[in-house]
């Protein structure tokens, strides 16, 4: 207990997941999930499909209320979505407004924050540049590939200027090359802002490549199986980082944890 | 080239009618030759007799249609989006819907009298259903993920309505509104016949009673023309408002 408090002083928790459990009728989906996110951290969450990753992320976003335990953002309990906590959904093709252009979709987050219209163009231009969408500003989502659509969703989430960015398998449906490019872009965005990142993936290598910390979930019911520090140098590099012996050691460890079932 | 085939077919039918009439196969007091109808149309337009009925019918139809759309979208949003609307309003609508608007018209005559307000009221009653049902469905079938986007961005209800709900329901609303405008024209003519206070319906009625058959057919032609033109206009509006839609798969 004392130790926890010392840590709090050194690196205050932004998001605190406290003994969270979730039941759907008789089915227990999550049990006693407990961890805290430190400001500025990049946390990957991995686990077999159906172990409750999406349910956990939705609880952290305030979209669903857990049946036991609580999620706290700074000093307040989250029951409804908070403007400081943004979420990027897995299904980008449903999460964008098809009737608005890329620019218009990003503008939605600015409108929500009541930012003066006169400031929109400059802010949108900056966001477009950060996610590499400048050339597509006036395209409608239906005209874009999956990778570009997911960039729009990320840009919209960034337009919220959140303190925590929650992402649910954001690159899951993309091809390998697009995926690697987006991973690097995301790391650049992360290092340029102080946003705390939570990144769900079922790809173990992606989890290690991106994260400072990996929370491993096991299924039935979803529980924390391990909480692993990743001490790989930054900036990371698609080839050398993945060849690093510590990378491989963590990969072995995760593989062991997830194939134990 | 293909798009002209339809027009060529109509021309062939007109030529056939002309031939049948010239041969005296049909009594011209019932079915005048197309050239007689055309002559009546041209002289009616040239003398100015037809402009007032055209303007009146167009005004009735548009006033009724716009009111029907406004009512349909508001009620549709209430029923499609809220539990209150679903529980309290929907049953009444289900009861009213099967009533033929033509049966309501005499009640309108009784309650409101022979005037434009009665005509517009009858049009609204007849034309509201397609746009109303389409709106209910449009608002009810919003993508659930977009509701969550709205929650995570913490949009105010008014902003969510304009930015998400209305555009999301718009394709269905427009499809309903296009059916409604066709009904509005039908109801305008029916109500004008009943009210006898002007408009193409009244013109048709008077022409029929005094056996001015070419004028009767000229009026019918004009009603049809109004239908075609309003439909074309709405097609344009639809294409503009839904320009974000990916082109549908074509055969
Ligand atoms: N609304 C719901 N009602 C009932 N069961 C649900 C609901 N949402 C999720 N589940 C169940 O909870 C489990 C975890 O789901 P989910 O969080 O989506 O897992 P993951 O994202 O790890 O694949 C699954 O078995 C799923 O069937
Ligand atoms: Mg999931």
PDB file of C-alpha atoms in Angstrom, chain B:
ATOM      1  CA  UNK B   1     -28.880   6.892 -77.571  1.00  0.00           C
ATOM      2  CA  UNK B   2     -30.677   4.435 -75.257  1.00  0.00           C
ATOM      3  CA  UNK B   3     -32.311   7.198 -73.261  1.00  0.00           C
ATOM      4  CA  UNK B   4     -34.281   8.246 -76.341  1.00  0.00           C
ATOM      5  CA  UNK B   5     -35.909   4.824 -76.775  1.00  0.00           C
ATOM      6  CA  UNK B   6     -38.558   5.658 -74.164  1.00  0.00           C
ATOM      7  CA  UNK B   7     -39.441   8.904 -75.927  1.00  0.00           C
ATOM      8  CA  UNK B   8     -39.577   7.131 -79.280  1.00  0.00           C
ATOM      9  CA  UNK B   9     -42.031   4.636 -77.803  1.00  0.00           C
ATOM     10  CA  UNK B  10     -44.282   7.456 -76.568  1.00  0.00           C
ATOM     11  CA  UNK B  11     -44.146   9.074 -80.011  1.00  0.00           C
ATOM     12  CA  UNK B  12     -45.195   5.773 -81.550  1.00  0.00           C
ATOM     13  CA  UNK B  13     -48.163   5.501 -79.162  1.00  0.00           C
ATOM     14  CA  UNK B  14     -49.262   9.063 -79.986  1.00  0.00           C
ATOM     15  CA  UNK B  15     -49.009   8.319 -83.703  1.00  0.00           C
ATOM     16  CA  UNK B  16     -51.075   5.189 -83.195  1.00  0.00           C
ATOM     17  CA  UNK B  17     -53.748   7.176 -81.286  1.00  0.00           C
ATOM     18  CA  UNK B  18     -53.804   9.758 -84.055  1.00  0.00           C
ATOM     19  CA  UNK B  19     -54.339   6.980 -86.616  1.00  0.00           C
ATOM     20  CA  UNK B  20     -57.101   5.319 -84.588  1.00  0.00           C
ATOM     21  CA  UNK B  21     -58.915   8.655 -84.205  1.00  0.00           C
ATOM     22  CA  UNK B  22     -58.498   9.591 -87.867  1.00  0.00           C
ATOM     23  CA  UNK B  23     -60.069   6.310 -88.859  1.00  0.00           C
ATOM     24  CA  UNK B  24     -63.015   7.100 -86.599  1.00  0.00           C
ATOM     25  CA  UNK B  25     -62.480   3.951 -84.568  1.00  0.00           C
ATOM     26  CA  UNK B  26     -63.072   5.879 -81.311  1.00  0.00           C
ATOM     27  CA  UNK B  27     -65.744   8.458 -80.666  1.00  0.00           C
ATOM     28  CA  UNK B  28     -63.866  11.771 -80.397  1.00  0.00           C
ATOM     29  CA  UNK B  29     -66.171  13.082 -77.636  1.00  0.00           C
ATOM     30  CA  UNK B  30     -64.627  10.434 -75.373  1.00  0.00           C
ATOM     31  CA  UNK B  31     -61.122  10.324 -76.752  1.00  0.00           C
ATOM     32  CA  UNK B  32     -60.042  13.289 -78.846  1.00  0.00           C
ATOM     33  CA  UNK B  33     -57.235  12.967 -81.364  1.00  0.00           C
ATOM     34  CA  UNK B  34     -53.858  13.917 -79.883  1.00  0.00           C
ATOM     35  CA  UNK B  35     -53.605  16.935 -82.179  1.00  0.00           C
ATOM     36  CA  UNK B  36     -56.914  18.256 -80.791  1.00  0.00           C
ATOM     37  CA  UNK B  37     -55.636  17.883 -77.232  1.00  0.00           C
ATOM     38  CA  UNK B  38     -52.415  19.620 -78.204  1.00  0.00           C
ATOM     39  CA  UNK B  39     -54.375  22.431 -79.857  1.00  0.00           C
ATOM     40  CA  UNK B  40     -56.470  22.857 -76.685  1.00  0.00           C
ATOM     41  CA  UNK B  41     -53.300  22.923 -74.615  1.00  0.00           C
ATOM     42  CA  UNK B  42     -51.601  25.502 -76.815  1.00  0.00           C
ATOM     43  CA  UNK B  43     -54.638  27.770 -77.027  1.00  0.00           C
ATOM     44  CA  UNK B  44     -55.251  27.439 -73.266  1.00  0.00           C
ATOM     45  CA  UNK B  45     -51.671  28.459 -72.566  1.00  0.00           C
ATOM     46  CA  UNK B  46     -51.658  31.196 -75.198  1.00  0.00           C
ATOM     47  CA  UNK B  47     -54.941  32.703 -74.005  1.00  0.00           C
ATOM     48  CA  UNK B  48     -53.686  32.480 -70.420  1.00  0.00           C
ATOM     49  CA  UNK B  49     -56.657  30.394 -69.163  1.00  0.00           C
ATOM     50  CA  UNK B  50     -54.409  27.550 -68.071  1.00  0.00           C
ATOM     51  CA  UNK B  51     -51.739  29.441 -66.157  1.00  0.00           C
ATOM     52  CA  UNK B  52     -53.855  30.171 -63.122  1.00  0.00           C
ATOM     53  CA  UNK B  53     -54.881  26.497 -62.624  1.00  0.00           C
ATOM     54  CA  UNK B  54     -51.285  25.356 -63.134  1.00  0.00           C
ATOM     55  CA  UNK B  55     -50.004  27.865 -60.601  1.00  0.00           C
ATOM     56  CA  UNK B  56     -52.746  26.944 -58.125  1.00  0.00           C
ATOM     57  CA  UNK B  57     -52.091  23.209 -58.368  1.00  0.00           C
ATOM     58  CA  UNK B  58     -48.341  23.694 -58.116  1.00  0.00           C
ATOM     59  CA  UNK B  59     -48.808  25.897 -55.051  1.00  0.00           C
ATOM     60  CA  UNK B  60     -51.223  23.428 -53.405  1.00  0.00           C
ATOM     61  CA  UNK B  61     -48.945  20.502 -54.130  1.00  0.00           C
ATOM     62  CA  UNK B  62     -45.784  22.195 -52.856  1.00  0.00           C
ATOM     63  CA  UNK B  63     -47.437  23.663 -49.759  1.00  0.00           C
ATOM     64  CA  UNK B  64     -48.930  20.271 -48.923  1.00  0.00           C
ATOM     65  CA  UNK B  65     -45.755  18.359 -49.686  1.00  0.00           C
ATOM     66  CA  UNK B  66     -43.482  20.660 -47.698  1.00  0.00           C
ATOM     67  CA  UNK B  67     -45.863  20.535 -44.720  1.00  0.00           C
ATOM     68  CA  UNK B  68     -46.085  16.741 -45.047  1.00  0.00           C
ATOM     69  CA  UNK B  69     -42.286  16.464 -45.100  1.00  0.00           C
ATOM     70  CA  UNK B  70     -41.879  18.718 -42.070  1.00  0.00           C
ATOM     71  CA  UNK B  71     -44.542  16.815 -40.130  1.00  0.00           C
ATOM     72  CA  UNK B  72     -43.246  13.447 -41.324  1.00  0.00           C
ATOM     73  CA  UNK B  73     -39.632  14.135 -40.368  1.00  0.00           C
ATOM     74  CA  UNK B  74     -40.509  15.531 -36.938  1.00  0.00           C
ATOM     75  CA  UNK B  75     -42.904  12.701 -36.092  1.00  0.00           C
ATOM     76  CA  UNK B  76     -40.526  10.186 -37.674  1.00  0.00           C
ATOM     77  CA  UNK B  77     -37.651  11.429 -35.529  1.00  0.00           C
ATOM     78  CA  UNK B  78     -39.806  11.220 -32.388  1.00  0.00           C
ATOM     79  CA  UNK B  79     -40.980   7.691 -33.148  1.00  0.00           C
ATOM     80  CA  UNK B  80     -37.653   6.481 -34.521  1.00  0.00           C
ATOM     81  CA  UNK B  81     -35.422   7.965 -31.814  1.00  0.00           C
ATOM     82  CA  UNK B  82     -37.412   8.068 -28.603  1.00  0.00           C
ATOM     83  CA  UNK B  83     -39.201   5.535 -26.435  1.00  0.00           C
ATOM     84  CA  UNK B  84     -41.906   8.150 -25.851  1.00  0.00           C
ATOM     85  CA  UNK B  85     -42.661   8.398 -29.558  1.00  0.00           C
ATOM     86  CA  UNK B  86     -42.592   4.649 -29.998  1.00  0.00           C
ATOM     87  CA  UNK B  87     -44.961   4.012 -27.077  1.00  0.00           C
ATOM     88  CA  UNK B  88     -47.366   6.959 -27.366  1.00  0.00           C
ATOM     89  CA  UNK B  89     -47.384   8.227 -30.946  1.00  0.00           C
ATOM     90  CA  UNK B  90     -46.795   5.141 -33.081  1.00  0.00           C
ATOM     91  CA  UNK B  91     -50.110   3.390 -32.202  1.00  0.00           C
ATOM     92  CA  UNK B  92     -52.155   6.437 -33.272  1.00  0.00           C
ATOM     93  CA  UNK B  93     -50.266   6.579 -36.545  1.00  0.00           C
ATOM     94  CA  UNK B  94     -50.877   2.880 -37.107  1.00  0.00           C
ATOM     95  CA  UNK B  95     -54.592   3.552 -36.681  1.00  0.00           C
ATOM     96  CA  UNK B  96     -54.683   6.548 -39.046  1.00  0.00           C
ATOM     97  CA  UNK B  97     -52.491   5.136 -41.784  1.00  0.00           C
ATOM     98  CA  UNK B  98     -54.973   2.730 -43.445  1.00  0.00           C
ATOM     99  CA  UNK B  99     -57.590   5.500 -43.770  1.00  0.00           C
ATOM    100  CA  UNK B 100     -57.733   6.523 -47.441  1.00  0.00           C
ATOM    101  CA  UNK B 101     -57.043  10.236 -47.732  1.00  0.00           C
ATOM    102  CA  UNK B 102     -59.915  10.565 -50.205  1.00  0.00           C
ATOM    103  CA  UNK B 103     -62.238   9.477 -47.391  1.00  0.00           C
ATOM    104  CA  UNK B 104     -60.823  12.187 -45.151  1.00  0.00           C
ATOM    105  CA  UNK B 105     -61.436  14.888 -47.748  1.00  0.00           C
ATOM    106  CA  UNK B 106     -65.196  15.323 -47.029  1.00  0.00           C
ATOM    107  CA  UNK B 107     -64.365  15.754 -43.345  1.00  0.00           C
ATOM    108  CA  UNK B 108     -61.872  18.432 -44.350  1.00  0.00           C
ATOM    109  CA  UNK B 109     -64.588  20.094 -46.404  1.00  0.00           C
ATOM    110  CA  UNK B 110     -66.899  20.028 -43.391  1.00  0.00           C
ATOM    111  CA  UNK B 111     -64.351  21.229 -40.849  1.00  0.00           C
ATOM    112  CA  UNK B 112     -62.390  23.725 -42.906  1.00  0.00           C
ATOM    113  CA  UNK B 113     -64.634  24.597 -45.832  1.00  0.00           C
ATOM    114  CA  UNK B 114     -63.999  25.050 -49.536  1.00  0.00           C
ATOM    115  CA  UNK B 115     -60.646  26.776 -49.523  1.00  0.00           C
ATOM    116  CA  UNK B 116     -56.918  26.374 -49.951  1.00  0.00           C
ATOM    117  CA  UNK B 117     -56.384  25.391 -46.323  1.00  0.00           C
ATOM    118  CA  UNK B 118     -58.685  22.389 -46.759  1.00  0.00           C
ATOM    119  CA  UNK B 119     -56.891  21.370 -49.947  1.00  0.00           C
ATOM    120  CA  UNK B 120     -53.495  21.571 -48.262  1.00  0.00           C
ATOM    121  CA  UNK B 121     -54.776  19.659 -45.214  1.00  0.00           C
ATOM    122  CA  UNK B 122     -56.052  16.829 -47.425  1.00  0.00           C
ATOM    123  CA  UNK B 123     -52.741  16.717 -49.297  1.00  0.00           C
ATOM    124  CA  UNK B 124     -50.817  16.544 -46.020  1.00  0.00           C
ATOM    125  CA  UNK B 125     -52.967  13.694 -44.769  1.00  0.00           C
ATOM    126  CA  UNK B 126     -52.536  11.749 -47.990  1.00  0.00           C
ATOM    127  CA  UNK B 127     -48.868  12.459 -48.635  1.00  0.00           C
ATOM    128  CA  UNK B 128     -47.350  12.327 -45.156  1.00  0.00           C
ATOM    129  CA  UNK B 129     -47.160   8.536 -44.857  1.00  0.00           C
ATOM    130  CA  UNK B 130     -44.253   7.598 -47.108  1.00  0.00           C
ATOM    131  CA  UNK B 131     -41.967  10.311 -45.743  1.00  0.00           C
ATOM    132  CA  UNK B 132     -43.099   9.558 -42.184  1.00  0.00           C
ATOM    133  CA  UNK B 133     -42.480   5.820 -42.391  1.00  0.00           C
ATOM    134  CA  UNK B 134     -39.160   6.371 -44.155  1.00  0.00           C
ATOM    135  CA  UNK B 135     -38.114   8.826 -41.426  1.00  0.00           C
ATOM    136  CA  UNK B 136     -39.076   6.437 -38.645  1.00  0.00           C
ATOM    137  CA  UNK B 137     -36.945   3.766 -40.247  1.00  0.00           C
ATOM    138  CA  UNK B 138     -34.138   6.179 -41.087  1.00  0.00           C
ATOM    139  CA  UNK B 139     -33.826   7.495 -37.536  1.00  0.00           C
ATOM    140  CA  UNK B 140     -34.272   4.070 -35.955  1.00  0.00           C
ATOM    141  CA  UNK B 141     -31.601   2.396 -38.051  1.00  0.00           C
ATOM    142  CA  UNK B 142     -28.694   4.695 -37.265  1.00  0.00           C
ATOM    143  CA  UNK B 143     -25.322   2.962 -37.001  1.00  0.00           C
ATOM    144  CA  UNK B 144     -24.917   2.177 -33.265  1.00  0.00           C
ATOM    145  CA  UNK B 145     -21.194   2.919 -33.482  1.00  0.00           C
ATOM    146  CA  UNK B 146     -22.007   6.504 -34.474  1.00  0.00           C
ATOM    147  CA  UNK B 147     -24.089   6.903 -31.337  1.00  0.00           C
ATOM    148  CA  UNK B 148     -20.979   5.909 -29.392  1.00  0.00           C
ATOM    149  CA  UNK B 149     -18.849   8.334 -31.380  1.00  0.00           C
ATOM    150  CA  UNK B 150     -21.354  10.990 -30.400  1.00  0.00           C
ATOM    151  CA  UNK B 151     -21.071   9.960 -26.741  1.00  0.00           C
ATOM    152  CA  UNK B 152     -17.273   9.843 -26.682  1.00  0.00           C
ATOM    153  CA  UNK B 153     -17.052  13.260 -28.322  1.00  0.00           C
ATOM    154  CA  UNK B 154     -19.717  14.477 -25.878  1.00  0.00           C
ATOM    155  CA  UNK B 155     -21.741  16.181 -28.574  1.00  0.00           C
ATOM    156  CA  UNK B 156     -24.679  18.224 -27.308  1.00  0.00           C
ATOM    157  CA  UNK B 157     -28.062  16.746 -28.324  1.00  0.00           C
ATOM    158  CA  UNK B 158     -28.643  19.527 -30.848  1.00  0.00           C
ATOM    159  CA  UNK B 159     -25.232  19.065 -32.453  1.00  0.00           C
ATOM    160  CA  UNK B 160     -25.645  15.283 -32.515  1.00  0.00           C
ATOM    161  CA  UNK B 161     -28.997  15.733 -34.232  1.00  0.00           C
ATOM    162  CA  UNK B 162     -27.572  17.938 -36.997  1.00  0.00           C
ATOM    163  CA  UNK B 163     -24.210  16.236 -37.387  1.00  0.00           C
ATOM    164  CA  UNK B 164     -25.188  12.599 -37.023  1.00  0.00           C
ATOM    165  CA  UNK B 165     -28.883  11.734 -36.801  1.00  0.00           C
ATOM    166  CA  UNK B 166     -30.312  13.822 -39.633  1.00  0.00           C
ATOM    167  CA  UNK B 167     -27.604  13.071 -42.221  1.00  0.00           C
ATOM    168  CA  UNK B 168     -27.804   9.420 -41.270  1.00  0.00           C
ATOM    169  CA  UNK B 169     -31.570   9.329 -41.859  1.00  0.00           C
ATOM    170  CA  UNK B 170     -31.433  11.592 -44.917  1.00  0.00           C
ATOM    171  CA  UNK B 171     -31.178   8.945 -47.666  1.00  0.00           C
ATOM    172  CA  UNK B 172     -34.368   7.292 -46.425  1.00  0.00           C
ATOM    173  CA  UNK B 173     -36.106  10.621 -45.810  1.00  0.00           C
ATOM    174  CA  UNK B 174     -35.422  11.688 -49.392  1.00  0.00           C
ATOM    175  CA  UNK B 175     -36.615   8.373 -50.806  1.00  0.00           C
ATOM    176  CA  UNK B 176     -39.842   8.780 -48.799  1.00  0.00           C
ATOM    177  CA  UNK B 177     -40.207  12.420 -49.793  1.00  0.00           C
ATOM    178  CA  UNK B 178     -40.047  11.458 -53.468  1.00  0.00           C
ATOM    179  CA  UNK B 179     -42.949   9.056 -53.085  1.00  0.00           C
ATOM    180  CA  UNK B 180     -44.775  11.694 -51.045  1.00  0.00           C
ATOM    181  CA  UNK B 181     -44.534  14.320 -53.770  1.00  0.00           C
ATOM    182  CA  UNK B 182     -46.208  11.982 -56.238  1.00  0.00           C
ATOM    183  CA  UNK B 183     -49.009  11.436 -53.714  1.00  0.00           C
ATOM    184  CA  UNK B 184     -49.189  15.189 -53.080  1.00  0.00           C
ATOM    185  CA  UNK B 185     -49.978  15.762 -56.753  1.00  0.00           C
ATOM    186  CA  UNK B 186     -52.694  13.088 -56.729  1.00  0.00           C
ATOM    187  CA  UNK B 187     -54.240  14.498 -53.557  1.00  0.00           C
ATOM    188  CA  UNK B 188     -54.030  18.050 -54.895  1.00  0.00           C
ATOM    189  CA  UNK B 189     -56.126  17.092 -57.944  1.00  0.00           C
ATOM    190  CA  UNK B 190     -58.625  15.091 -55.867  1.00  0.00           C
ATOM    191  CA  UNK B 191     -59.040  17.889 -53.323  1.00  0.00           C
ATOM    192  CA  UNK B 192     -59.383  20.525 -56.057  1.00  0.00           C
ATOM    193  CA  UNK B 193     -62.155  18.519 -57.697  1.00  0.00           C
ATOM    194  CA  UNK B 194     -63.969  18.440 -54.362  1.00  0.00           C
ATOM    195  CA  UNK B 195     -63.384  22.057 -53.432  1.00  0.00           C
ATOM    196  CA  UNK B 196     -64.092  23.539 -56.891  1.00  0.00           C
ATOM    197  CA  UNK B 197     -62.092  26.628 -56.046  1.00  0.00           C
ATOM    198  CA  UNK B 198     -59.539  26.516 -58.848  1.00  0.00           C
ATOM    199  CA  UNK B 199     -56.552  24.454 -59.836  1.00  0.00           C
ATOM    200  CA  UNK B 200     -56.127  21.780 -62.489  1.00  0.00           C
ATOM    201  CA  UNK B 201     -58.490  19.430 -60.629  1.00  0.00           C
ATOM    202  CA  UNK B 202     -61.224  22.028 -60.894  1.00  0.00           C
ATOM    203  CA  UNK B 203     -60.317  22.613 -64.558  1.00  0.00           C
ATOM    204  CA  UNK B 204     -60.658  18.885 -65.287  1.00  0.00           C
ATOM    205  CA  UNK B 205     -63.976  18.731 -63.505  1.00  0.00           C
ATOM    206  CA  UNK B 206     -65.432  21.697 -65.395  1.00  0.00           C
ATOM    207  CA  UNK B 207     -64.111  20.467 -68.751  1.00  0.00           C
ATOM    208  CA  UNK B 208     -65.651  17.064 -68.181  1.00  0.00           C
ATOM    209  CA  UNK B 209     -69.039  18.494 -67.186  1.00  0.00           C
ATOM    210  CA  UNK B 210     -69.240  20.712 -70.279  1.00  0.00           C
ATOM    211  CA  UNK B 211     -67.921  18.004 -72.650  1.00  0.00           C
ATOM    212  CA  UNK B 212     -64.871  20.045 -73.588  1.00  0.00           C
ATOM    213  CA  UNK B 213     -62.966  16.824 -74.049  1.00  0.00           C
ATOM    214  CA  UNK B 214     -59.734  18.154 -75.619  1.00  0.00           C
ATOM    215  CA  UNK B 215     -59.400  20.566 -72.680  1.00  0.00           C
ATOM    216  CA  UNK B 216     -59.972  17.716 -70.254  1.00  0.00           C
ATOM    217  CA  UNK B 217     -57.129  15.764 -71.836  1.00  0.00           C
ATOM    218  CA  UNK B 218     -54.951  18.858 -71.976  1.00  0.00           C
ATOM    219  CA  UNK B 219     -55.432  19.163 -68.209  1.00  0.00           C
ATOM    220  CA  UNK B 220     -54.535  15.512 -67.670  1.00  0.00           C
ATOM    221  CA  UNK B 221     -51.420  16.023 -69.774  1.00  0.00           C
ATOM    222  CA  UNK B 222     -50.420  18.987 -67.615  1.00  0.00           C
ATOM    223  CA  UNK B 223     -50.912  17.040 -64.378  1.00  0.00           C
ATOM    224  CA  UNK B 224     -48.694  14.289 -65.771  1.00  0.00           C
ATOM    225  CA  UNK B 225     -46.123  16.857 -66.826  1.00  0.00           C
ATOM    226  CA  UNK B 226     -46.090  18.368 -63.326  1.00  0.00           C
ATOM    227  CA  UNK B 227     -45.435  14.887 -61.925  1.00  0.00           C
ATOM    228  CA  UNK B 228     -42.566  14.231 -64.311  1.00  0.00           C
ATOM    229  CA  UNK B 229     -40.949  17.621 -63.733  1.00  0.00           C
ATOM    230  CA  UNK B 230     -41.153  17.546 -59.935  1.00  0.00           C
ATOM    231  CA  UNK B 231     -39.713  14.048 -59.955  1.00  0.00           C
ATOM    232  CA  UNK B 232     -36.816  15.154 -62.145  1.00  0.00           C
ATOM    233  CA  UNK B 233     -36.171  18.152 -59.904  1.00  0.00           C
ATOM    234  CA  UNK B 234     -36.131  15.974 -56.779  1.00  0.00           C
ATOM    235  CA  UNK B 235     -33.785  13.529 -58.484  1.00  0.00           C
ATOM    236  CA  UNK B 236     -31.307  16.396 -58.883  1.00  0.00           C
ATOM    237  CA  UNK B 237     -31.724  17.501 -55.278  1.00  0.00           C
ATOM    238  CA  UNK B 238     -31.189  13.926 -54.104  1.00  0.00           C
ATOM    239  CA  UNK B 239     -28.030  13.501 -56.172  1.00  0.00           C
ATOM    240  CA  UNK B 240     -26.649  16.702 -54.677  1.00  0.00           C
ATOM    241  CA  UNK B 241     -27.550  15.987 -51.047  1.00  0.00           C
ATOM    242  CA  UNK B 242     -26.307  12.397 -51.194  1.00  0.00           C
ATOM    243  CA  UNK B 243     -23.155  13.133 -53.200  1.00  0.00           C
ATOM    244  CA  UNK B 244     -21.088  11.494 -50.440  1.00  0.00           C
ATOM    245  CA  UNK B 245     -22.612   8.108 -51.188  1.00  0.00           C
ATOM    246  CA  UNK B 246     -20.391   5.690 -53.053  1.00  0.00           C
ATOM    247  CA  UNK B 247     -21.930   4.974 -56.448  1.00  0.00           C
ATOM    248  CA  UNK B 248     -24.225   1.959 -56.183  1.00  0.00           C
ATOM    249  CA  UNK B 249     -23.181  -1.170 -58.002  1.00  0.00           C
ATOM    250  CA  UNK B 250     -24.550  -1.002 -61.517  1.00  0.00           C
ATOM    251  CA  UNK B 251     -25.552  -3.909 -63.669  1.00  0.00           C
TER     252      UNK B 251
END
